[in-house]
Each structure stands twice: as structure tokens, then as C-alpha cells.
Short mmCIF file of C-alpha atoms in Angstrom, two decimals:
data_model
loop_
_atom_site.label_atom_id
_atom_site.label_comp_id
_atom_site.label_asym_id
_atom_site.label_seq_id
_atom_site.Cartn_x
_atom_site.Cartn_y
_atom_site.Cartn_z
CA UNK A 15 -17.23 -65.06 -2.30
CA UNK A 16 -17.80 -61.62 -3.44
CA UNK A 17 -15.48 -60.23 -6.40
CA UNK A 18 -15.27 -57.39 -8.36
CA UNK A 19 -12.95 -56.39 -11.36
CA UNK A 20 -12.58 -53.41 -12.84
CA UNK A 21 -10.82 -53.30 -16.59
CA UNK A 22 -11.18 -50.08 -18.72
CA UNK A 23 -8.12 -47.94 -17.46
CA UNK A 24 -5.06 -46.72 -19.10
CA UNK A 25 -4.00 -43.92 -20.81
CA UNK A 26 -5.85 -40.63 -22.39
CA UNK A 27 -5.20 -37.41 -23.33
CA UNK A 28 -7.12 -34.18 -21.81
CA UNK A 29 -10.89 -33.79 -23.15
CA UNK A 30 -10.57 -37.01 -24.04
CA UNK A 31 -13.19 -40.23 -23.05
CA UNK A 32 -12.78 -43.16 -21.15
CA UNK A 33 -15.01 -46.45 -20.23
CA UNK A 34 -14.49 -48.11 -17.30
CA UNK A 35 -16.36 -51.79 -16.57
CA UNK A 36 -16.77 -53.73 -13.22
CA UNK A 37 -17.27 -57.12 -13.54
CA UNK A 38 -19.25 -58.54 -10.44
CA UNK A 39 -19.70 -62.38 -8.93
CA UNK A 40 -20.60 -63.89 -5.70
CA UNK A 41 -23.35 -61.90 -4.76
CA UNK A 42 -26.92 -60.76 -5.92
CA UNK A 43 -25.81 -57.86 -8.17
CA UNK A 44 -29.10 -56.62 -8.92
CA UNK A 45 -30.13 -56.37 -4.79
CA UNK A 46 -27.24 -53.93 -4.07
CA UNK A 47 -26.63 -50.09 -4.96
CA UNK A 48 -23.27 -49.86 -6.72
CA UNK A 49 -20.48 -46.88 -6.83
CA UNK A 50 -17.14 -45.79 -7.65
CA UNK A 51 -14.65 -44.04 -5.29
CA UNK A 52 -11.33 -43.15 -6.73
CA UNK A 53 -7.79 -41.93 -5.42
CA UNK A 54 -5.26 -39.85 -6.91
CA UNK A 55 -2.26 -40.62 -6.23
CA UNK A 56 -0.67 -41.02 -2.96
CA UNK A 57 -3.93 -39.03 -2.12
CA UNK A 58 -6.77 -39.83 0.35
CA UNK A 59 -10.02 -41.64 -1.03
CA UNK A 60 -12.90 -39.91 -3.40
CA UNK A 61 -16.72 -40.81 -3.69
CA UNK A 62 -17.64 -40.44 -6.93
CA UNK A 63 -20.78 -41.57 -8.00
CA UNK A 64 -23.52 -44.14 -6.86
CA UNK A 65 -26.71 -46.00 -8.74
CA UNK A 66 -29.23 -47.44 -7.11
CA UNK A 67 -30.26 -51.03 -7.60
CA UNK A 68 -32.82 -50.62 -10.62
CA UNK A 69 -30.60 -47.81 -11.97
CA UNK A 70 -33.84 -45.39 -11.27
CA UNK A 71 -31.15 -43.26 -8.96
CA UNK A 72 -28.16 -41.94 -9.88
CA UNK A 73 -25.74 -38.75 -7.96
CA UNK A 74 -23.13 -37.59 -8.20
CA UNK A 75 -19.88 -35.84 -6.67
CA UNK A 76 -20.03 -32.14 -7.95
CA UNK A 77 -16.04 -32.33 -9.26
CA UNK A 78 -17.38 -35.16 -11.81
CA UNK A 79 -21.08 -34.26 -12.48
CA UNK A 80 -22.22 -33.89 -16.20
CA UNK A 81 -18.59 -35.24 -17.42
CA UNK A 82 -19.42 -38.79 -16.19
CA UNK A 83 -22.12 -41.43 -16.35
CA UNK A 84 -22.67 -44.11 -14.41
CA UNK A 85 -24.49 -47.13 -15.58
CA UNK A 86 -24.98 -50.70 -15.03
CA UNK A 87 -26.38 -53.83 -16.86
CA UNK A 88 -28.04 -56.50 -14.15
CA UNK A 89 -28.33 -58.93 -16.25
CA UNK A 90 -24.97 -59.11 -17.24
CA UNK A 91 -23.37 -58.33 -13.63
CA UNK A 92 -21.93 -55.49 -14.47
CA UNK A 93 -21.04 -51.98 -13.85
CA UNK A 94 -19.54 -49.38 -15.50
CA UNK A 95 -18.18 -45.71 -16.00
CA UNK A 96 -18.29 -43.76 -19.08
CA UNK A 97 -16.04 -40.51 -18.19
CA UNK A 98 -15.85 -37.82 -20.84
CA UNK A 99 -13.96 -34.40 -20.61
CA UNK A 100 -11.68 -35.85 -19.27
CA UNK A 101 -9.19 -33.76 -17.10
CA UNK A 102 -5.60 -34.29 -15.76
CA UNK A 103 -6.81 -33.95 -11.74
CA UNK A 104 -9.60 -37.46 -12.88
CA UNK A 105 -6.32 -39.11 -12.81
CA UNK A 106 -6.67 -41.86 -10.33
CA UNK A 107 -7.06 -45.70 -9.59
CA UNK A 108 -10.60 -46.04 -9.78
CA UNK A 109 -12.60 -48.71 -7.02
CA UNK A 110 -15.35 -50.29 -7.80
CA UNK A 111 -17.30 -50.71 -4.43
CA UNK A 112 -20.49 -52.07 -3.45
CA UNK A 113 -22.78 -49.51 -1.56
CA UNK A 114 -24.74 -50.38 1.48
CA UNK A 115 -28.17 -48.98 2.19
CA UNK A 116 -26.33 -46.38 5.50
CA UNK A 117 -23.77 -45.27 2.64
CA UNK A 118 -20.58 -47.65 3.64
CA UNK A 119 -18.96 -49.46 0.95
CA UNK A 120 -18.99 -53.10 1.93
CA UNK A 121 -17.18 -54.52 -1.02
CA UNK A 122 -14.34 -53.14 -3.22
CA UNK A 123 -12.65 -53.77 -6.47
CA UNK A 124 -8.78 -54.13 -7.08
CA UNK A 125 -8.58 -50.33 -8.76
CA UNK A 126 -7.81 -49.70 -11.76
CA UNK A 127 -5.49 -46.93 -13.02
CA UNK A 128 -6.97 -44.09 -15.32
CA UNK A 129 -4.33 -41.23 -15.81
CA UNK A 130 -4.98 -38.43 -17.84
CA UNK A 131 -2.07 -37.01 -19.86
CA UNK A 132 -1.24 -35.34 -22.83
CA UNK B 6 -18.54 -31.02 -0.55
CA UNK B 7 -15.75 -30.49 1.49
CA UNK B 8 -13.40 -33.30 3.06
CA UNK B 9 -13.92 -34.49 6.49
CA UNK B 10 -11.36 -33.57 8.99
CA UNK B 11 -8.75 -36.31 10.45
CA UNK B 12 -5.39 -36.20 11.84
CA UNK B 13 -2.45 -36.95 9.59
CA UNK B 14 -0.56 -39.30 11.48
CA UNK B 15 -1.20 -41.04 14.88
CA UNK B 16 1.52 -43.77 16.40
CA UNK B 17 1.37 -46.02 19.04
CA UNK B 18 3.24 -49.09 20.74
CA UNK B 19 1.69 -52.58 20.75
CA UNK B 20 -0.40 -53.21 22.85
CA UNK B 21 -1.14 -49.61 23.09
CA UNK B 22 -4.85 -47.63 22.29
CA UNK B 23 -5.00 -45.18 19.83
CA UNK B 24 -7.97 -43.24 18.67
CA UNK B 25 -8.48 -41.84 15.25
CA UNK B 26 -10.65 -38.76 14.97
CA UNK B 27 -12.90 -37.45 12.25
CA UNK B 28 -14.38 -34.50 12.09
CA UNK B 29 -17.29 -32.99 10.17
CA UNK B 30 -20.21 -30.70 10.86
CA UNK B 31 -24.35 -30.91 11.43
CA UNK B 32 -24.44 -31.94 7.49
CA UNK B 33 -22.79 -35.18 7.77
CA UNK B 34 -21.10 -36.79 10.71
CA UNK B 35 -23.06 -34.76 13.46
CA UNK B 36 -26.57 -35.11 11.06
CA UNK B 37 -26.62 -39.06 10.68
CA UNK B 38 -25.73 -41.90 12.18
CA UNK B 39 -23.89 -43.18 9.00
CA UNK B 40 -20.34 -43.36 9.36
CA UNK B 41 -18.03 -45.43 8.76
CA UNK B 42 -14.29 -46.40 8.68
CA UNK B 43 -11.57 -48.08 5.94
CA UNK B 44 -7.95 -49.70 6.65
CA UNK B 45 -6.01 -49.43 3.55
CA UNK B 46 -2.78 -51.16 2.81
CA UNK B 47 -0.27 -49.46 0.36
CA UNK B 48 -1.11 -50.80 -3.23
CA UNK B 49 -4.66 -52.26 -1.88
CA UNK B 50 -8.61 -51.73 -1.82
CA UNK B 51 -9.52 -50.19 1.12
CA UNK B 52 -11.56 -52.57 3.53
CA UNK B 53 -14.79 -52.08 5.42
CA UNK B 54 -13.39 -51.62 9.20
CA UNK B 55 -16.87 -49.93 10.92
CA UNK B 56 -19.93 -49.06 9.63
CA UNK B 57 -23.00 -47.02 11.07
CA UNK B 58 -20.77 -45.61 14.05
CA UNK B 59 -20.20 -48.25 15.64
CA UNK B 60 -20.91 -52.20 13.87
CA UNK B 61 -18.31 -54.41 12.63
CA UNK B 62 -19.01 -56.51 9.61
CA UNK B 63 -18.22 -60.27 10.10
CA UNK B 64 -14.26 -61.02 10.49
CA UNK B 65 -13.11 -57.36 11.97
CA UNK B 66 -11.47 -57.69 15.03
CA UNK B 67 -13.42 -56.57 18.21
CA UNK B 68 -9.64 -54.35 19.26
CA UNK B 69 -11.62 -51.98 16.43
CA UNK B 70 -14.65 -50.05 17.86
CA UNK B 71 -16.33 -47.13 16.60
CA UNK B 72 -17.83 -43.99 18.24
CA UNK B 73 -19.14 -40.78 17.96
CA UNK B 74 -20.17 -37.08 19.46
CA UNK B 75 -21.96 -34.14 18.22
CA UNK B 76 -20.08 -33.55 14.88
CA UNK B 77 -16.38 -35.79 15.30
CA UNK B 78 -16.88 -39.49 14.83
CA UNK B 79 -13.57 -41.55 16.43
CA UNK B 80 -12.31 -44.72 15.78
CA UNK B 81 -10.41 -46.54 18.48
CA UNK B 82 -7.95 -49.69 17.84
CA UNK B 83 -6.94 -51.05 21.41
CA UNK B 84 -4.44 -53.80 21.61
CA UNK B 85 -2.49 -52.30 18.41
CA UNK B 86 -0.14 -55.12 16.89
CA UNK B 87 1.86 -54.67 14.01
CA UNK B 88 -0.56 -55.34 11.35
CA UNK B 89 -2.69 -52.59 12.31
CA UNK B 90 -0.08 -50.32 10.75
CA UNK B 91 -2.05 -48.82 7.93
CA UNK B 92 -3.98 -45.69 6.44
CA UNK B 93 -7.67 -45.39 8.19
CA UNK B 94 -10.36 -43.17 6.36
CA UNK B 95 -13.00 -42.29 8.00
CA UNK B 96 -16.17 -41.73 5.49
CA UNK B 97 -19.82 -39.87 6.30
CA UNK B 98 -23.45 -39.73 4.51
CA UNK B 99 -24.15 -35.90 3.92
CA UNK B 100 -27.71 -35.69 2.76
CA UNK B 101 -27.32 -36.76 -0.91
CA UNK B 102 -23.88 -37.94 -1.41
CA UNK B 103 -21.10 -39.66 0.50
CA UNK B 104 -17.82 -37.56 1.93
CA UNK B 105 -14.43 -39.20 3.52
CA UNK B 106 -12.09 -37.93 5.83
CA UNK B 107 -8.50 -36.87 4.41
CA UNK B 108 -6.92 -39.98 5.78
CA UNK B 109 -4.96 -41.18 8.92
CA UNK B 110 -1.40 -42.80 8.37
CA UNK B 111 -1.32 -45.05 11.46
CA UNK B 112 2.62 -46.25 12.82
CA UNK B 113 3.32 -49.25 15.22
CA UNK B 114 6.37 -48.13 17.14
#
């Protein structure tokens, strides 16, 4: 059974940094592109970034681009996040979300909360 | 970038059709064959509903089905029970990056 747990979130204050990590099981990590989507709240969802299997290819939604980094370790099973700049509208719960080859996300985290306050 | 295009609210009765529409442009829904659709429950993950128009992974219901014309993609939900009630998303490739509708708040009456 496929699962995938984000940790990371919490509390920061504008231009601050934050890390978030996705923990993955139950599946072939290393065969499957990877992304986050977020959603502010009691807003629709967000795509924000993707990586590719082998990490060679990497994008990007433009609101986010060159303030976060998305990375992952296939060894370990795991994904993560690393969000700098941060700014009060990148406050969200944050998904986790496997990414199929025709751009659907299969697979989905429980969300974790970042929220960006001073 | 900009947000696909869906209808804030539909309703129905059980029992009942309803289709959800989504609309985009030649970039995205009307330039691929590569959309797909979400239920969300409040507090949840979204979940895979429909996927490249019209498939349904494993376990979805066959009362979901999935279509699509020149540059609006619709999802239809015949036979609505209760649990259908939900937010749908509706969610397109665009060339190099991956857009969703605004969201559709779907009531059982």
C-alpha cells in the first residue's frame, strides 16, 4: 500500500526558510516522478513543482520559482522541499503527490501545514 | 499560468446526473489529452477521480466518467448518492507545467 508523509511544516516568519520532507513506502520510489501541490486556505489546489525520476528534471510554478528547490534522495525514499524567501501568500498545507507520466497525481500525502507569519 | 475555469457550485438530487465543467484554452485542456479530475473531502488529500480525459484508476466508481471538447473538459457523476458530496478539481498539462481548475463545491440535495 502506497504512503506518503510529509513532516517539515509549522511556523516562520516572512523571508524566512523552511524544509519540508516526504517520506515514501509501498511503491518503487525511484520509478515515479514526484511533486508538490499546495492549498491555501479554504482555497482551491496549487501545482507547485515536479522532479523527474533521476532528479535530471526539475520545473517549476512561476509564483515559487528561484525561492524553492525541490529535491529528492532515492535511496532513502524520500522527497523534499527546501522553500526560502519565504512569503505570507506560501502559506498553505503542502501535498506531497506522486506524478504520473500524463501529469495526474496518482498518490497524495496527508498535507502538512506551512504558514508564514510574522 | 492562469487557473482553469470551473463552476463554483453545482447541486443535484440522488440519483440525479450532474456534470462538472472545466474550462481552459488551446495551451492546456484543448492542446492535450491530459486531464484529469480530484474529489476532495474537507480536511483531506485530494483523490485521483479521472485521469487522461476519460480512465478511472482501479476502485473509482464507473457513476464517474470523464469527457472532453475543444478547450472545456467535463466531468459527469450519474447516480449521485450522498457521498459524492464533495469539492471536484479539475487539473490540465500545459506544455511544461501542470494547471487546476478553481474548484467545484458539489451539494446532494
Amino acid at each position: 500500500q502506497v504512503h506518503l508523509v510529509e513532516s517539515g511544516g509549522g511556523l516562520v516568519k516572512p523571508g524566512g526558510s523552511l524544509r519540508l520532507s516526504c517520506s515514501a513506502s509501498g511503491f518503487t520510489f525511484s520509478d515515479y516522478y514526484m511533486s508538490w501541490v499546495r492549498q491555501a486556505p479554504g482555497k482551491g489546489l496549487e501545482w507547485v513543482s515536479f522532479i523527474s525520476s533521476s532528479s535530471s528534471y526539475t520545473n517549476y510554478a512561476d509564483s515559487v520559482r528561484g525561492r524553492f528547490t525541490i529535491s529528492r534522495d532515492n535511496a532513502e525514499n524520500s522527497l523534499s522541499l527546501q522553500m526560502d524567501s519565504l512569503k505570507a501568500e506560501d502559506t498553505a498545507v503542502y501535498y506531497c503527490a506522486s506524478y504520473g507520466p500524463t501529469s495526474y497525481f496518482d498518490y497524495w500525502g496527508q498535507g502538512i501545514l506551512v504558514t508564514v507569519s510574522s | 499560468q492562469s487557473a482553469l475555469t470551473q463552476p463554483r457550485s453545482v447541486s443535484g438530487s440522488p440519483g440525479q446526473s450532474i456534470t462538472i465543467s472545466c474550462t481552459g484554452n488551446s495551451s492546456d485542456v484543448g492542446g492535450y489529452n491530459y486531464v484529469s479530475w480530484y474529489q476532495q473531502r474537507p480536511g483531506k488529500a485530494p483523490k485521483l477521480m479521472i485521469f487522461d480525459v476519460i480512465k478511472r484508476p482501479s476502485g473509482v466508481p464507473d457513476r464517474f466518467s470523464g469527457s472532453k471538447s475543444g478547450n472545456t473538459a467535463s466531468l459527469t457523476i450519474s447516480g449521485l448518492q450522498a457521498d459524492d458530496e464533495s469539492d471536484y478539481y479539475c487539473c490540465s498539462y500545459a506544455g511544461s507545467y501542470t494547471v487546476f481548475g478553481g474548484g467545484t463545491q458539489l451539494t446532494v440535495l
